[in-house]
GROMACS .gro file of C-alpha atoms in nm:
model
  111
    1ASP     CA    1  -0.205   2.205  -0.988
    2TYR     CA    2  -0.535   2.018  -1.038
    3ALA     CA    3  -0.724   2.337  -1.129
    4SER     CA    4  -0.520   2.404  -1.434
    5SER     CA    5  -0.499   2.037  -1.553
    6ALA     CA    6  -0.851   1.934  -1.484
    7PRO     CA    7  -1.077   1.858  -1.775
    8LYS     CA    8  -1.275   2.163  -1.902
    9VAL     CA    9  -1.561   1.982  -2.069
   10LEU     CA   10  -1.628   1.602  -2.099
   11THR     CA   11  -1.882   1.516  -2.365
   12GLU     CA   12  -1.941   1.165  -2.291
   13ASN     CA   13  -2.045   0.968  -1.968
   14VAL     CA   14  -1.751   0.831  -1.801
   15GLN     CA   15  -1.899   0.717  -1.486
   16HIS     CA   16  -1.766   0.364  -1.554
   17LEU     CA   17  -1.420   0.497  -1.521
   18LYS     CA   18  -1.221   0.552  -1.194
   19ALA     CA   19  -1.042   0.872  -1.124
   20ILE     CA   20  -0.705   0.876  -0.946
   21CYS     CA   21  -0.615   1.219  -0.828
   22PHE     CA   22  -0.263   1.300  -0.707
   23LEU     CA   23  -0.256   1.658  -0.554
   24ARG     CA   24  -0.084   1.906  -0.333
   25PRO     CA   25  -0.294   2.005  -0.067
   26THR     CA   26  -0.328   2.372  -0.150
   27ASP     CA   27  -0.633   2.576  -0.122
   28LYS     CA   28  -0.653   2.612  -0.496
   29ASN     CA   29  -0.650   2.246  -0.557
   30LEU     CA   30  -0.888   2.159  -0.289
   31ASP     CA   31  -1.131   2.433  -0.424
   32ALA     CA   32  -1.106   2.290  -0.770
   33LEU     CA   33  -1.160   1.932  -0.642
   34LYS     CA   34  -1.473   2.030  -0.459
   35ARG     CA   35  -1.605   2.200  -0.782
   36HIS     CA   36  -1.522   1.881  -0.970
   37LEU     CA   37  -1.701   1.661  -0.698
   38ASP     CA   38  -2.021   1.878  -0.720
   39THR     CA   39  -2.086   1.733  -1.078
   40PRO     CA   40  -1.860   1.433  -1.085
   41PHE     CA   41  -1.752   1.304  -1.420
   42PHE     CA   42  -1.626   0.975  -1.293
   43GLY     CA   43  -1.795   0.694  -1.105
   44GLU     CA   44  -1.519   0.670  -0.833
   45TYR     CA   45  -1.236   0.891  -0.715
   46HIS     CA   46  -0.923   0.788  -0.539
   47ILE     CA   47  -0.746   1.086  -0.399
   48PHE     CA   48  -0.390   1.102  -0.294
   49PHE     CA   49  -0.222   1.413  -0.138
   50THR     CA   50   0.143   1.472  -0.127
   51ASN     CA   51   0.127   1.609   0.226
   52ILE     CA   52  -0.089   1.645   0.517
   53LEU     CA   53  -0.439   1.753   0.472
   54GLY     CA   54  -0.548   1.867   0.796
   55ARG     CA   55  -0.901   1.781   0.973
   56GLU     CA   56  -1.069   2.099   0.867
   57LYS     CA   57  -0.990   2.054   0.509
   58LEU     CA   58  -1.069   1.680   0.521
   59SER     CA   59  -1.410   1.759   0.653
   60ASP     CA   60  -1.490   2.021   0.391
   61LEU     CA   61  -1.396   1.785   0.125
   62ALA     CA   62  -1.612   1.514   0.289
   63ARG     CA   63  -1.909   1.772   0.275
   64ALA     CA   64  -1.817   1.822  -0.100
   65ASP     CA   65  -1.872   1.466  -0.193
   66ARG     CA   66  -2.254   1.472  -0.182
   67HIS     CA   67  -2.283   1.184  -0.449
   68GLY     CA   68  -2.047   0.956  -0.262
   69VAL     CA   69  -1.805   0.908  -0.529
   70VAL     CA   70  -1.482   0.944  -0.313
   71CYS     CA   71  -1.366   0.603  -0.238
   72GLN     CA   72  -1.047   0.677  -0.048
   73ILE     CA   73  -0.825   0.971   0.069
   74GLN     CA   74  -0.473   0.912   0.153
   75GLU     CA   75  -0.150   1.114   0.235
   76ILE     CA   76   0.137   0.996   0.031
   77PHE     CA   77   0.456   1.189   0.140
   78GLY     CA   78   0.642   1.257  -0.169
   79ASP     CA   79   0.992   1.405  -0.155
   80PHE     CA   80   1.041   1.556  -0.504
   81PHE     CA   81   1.134   1.874  -0.657
   82PRO     CA   82   0.913   2.043  -0.928
   83VAL     CA   83   1.127   2.127  -1.222
   84ASN     CA   84   0.833   2.257  -1.414
   85ARG     CA   85   0.447   2.180  -1.433
   86ASP     CA   86   0.492   1.842  -1.598
   87PHE     CA   87   0.819   1.716  -1.470
   88PHE     CA   88   0.983   1.657  -1.141
   89SER     CA   89   1.303   1.496  -0.998
   90LEU     CA   90   1.331   1.276  -0.695
   91GLU     CA   91   1.683   1.369  -0.657
   92ILE     CA   92   1.820   1.016  -0.669
   93ASN     CA   93   2.131   1.000  -0.842
   94ASN     CA   94   2.125   0.612  -0.894
   95PRO     CA   95   1.764   0.495  -0.857
   96LEU     CA   96   1.867   0.135  -0.857
   97SER     CA   97   2.097   0.196  -0.559
   98VAL     CA   98   1.798   0.114  -0.339
   99TYR     CA   99   1.796  -0.225  -0.468
  100ASN     CA  100   2.162  -0.301  -0.469
  101GLU     CA  101   2.159  -0.596  -0.247
  102ARG     CA  102   1.870  -0.749  -0.447
  103TRP     CA  103   1.969  -0.641  -0.808
  104ASN     CA  104   2.074  -0.935  -1.031
  105ARG     CA  105   2.328  -0.768  -1.275
  106ASP     CA  106   2.307  -1.074  -1.506
  107ASP     CA  107   1.956  -1.043  -1.596
  108LYS     CA  108   1.889  -0.695  -1.486
  109SER     CA  109   1.577  -0.771  -1.276
  110CYS     CA  110   1.522  -0.743  -0.901
  111VAL     CA  111   1.527  -1.078  -0.726
   0.00000   0.00000   0.00000
């Protein structure tokens, strides 16, 4: 969750950096993100949610962006299984099977 992994204190100005946030659209994560946007650390925020956000929650997030630092919000549907807080599995036995017809076995690169 964003709330548990968010930086507690940044001692230097990092407004020249861009933040990429990849979050599950839970109430806990949205509340933490809104608090973070209230005093933004970064100059730009690019926010990606792993599922549907919903119109009301999107409006709440837009109201929280008082400094205009959110550049984009997208929903990226990621089908994965969390194993623990910092590891997940896509449940793909052979990840290269997606590219079988394009896989060049001689030089091990996609063509």
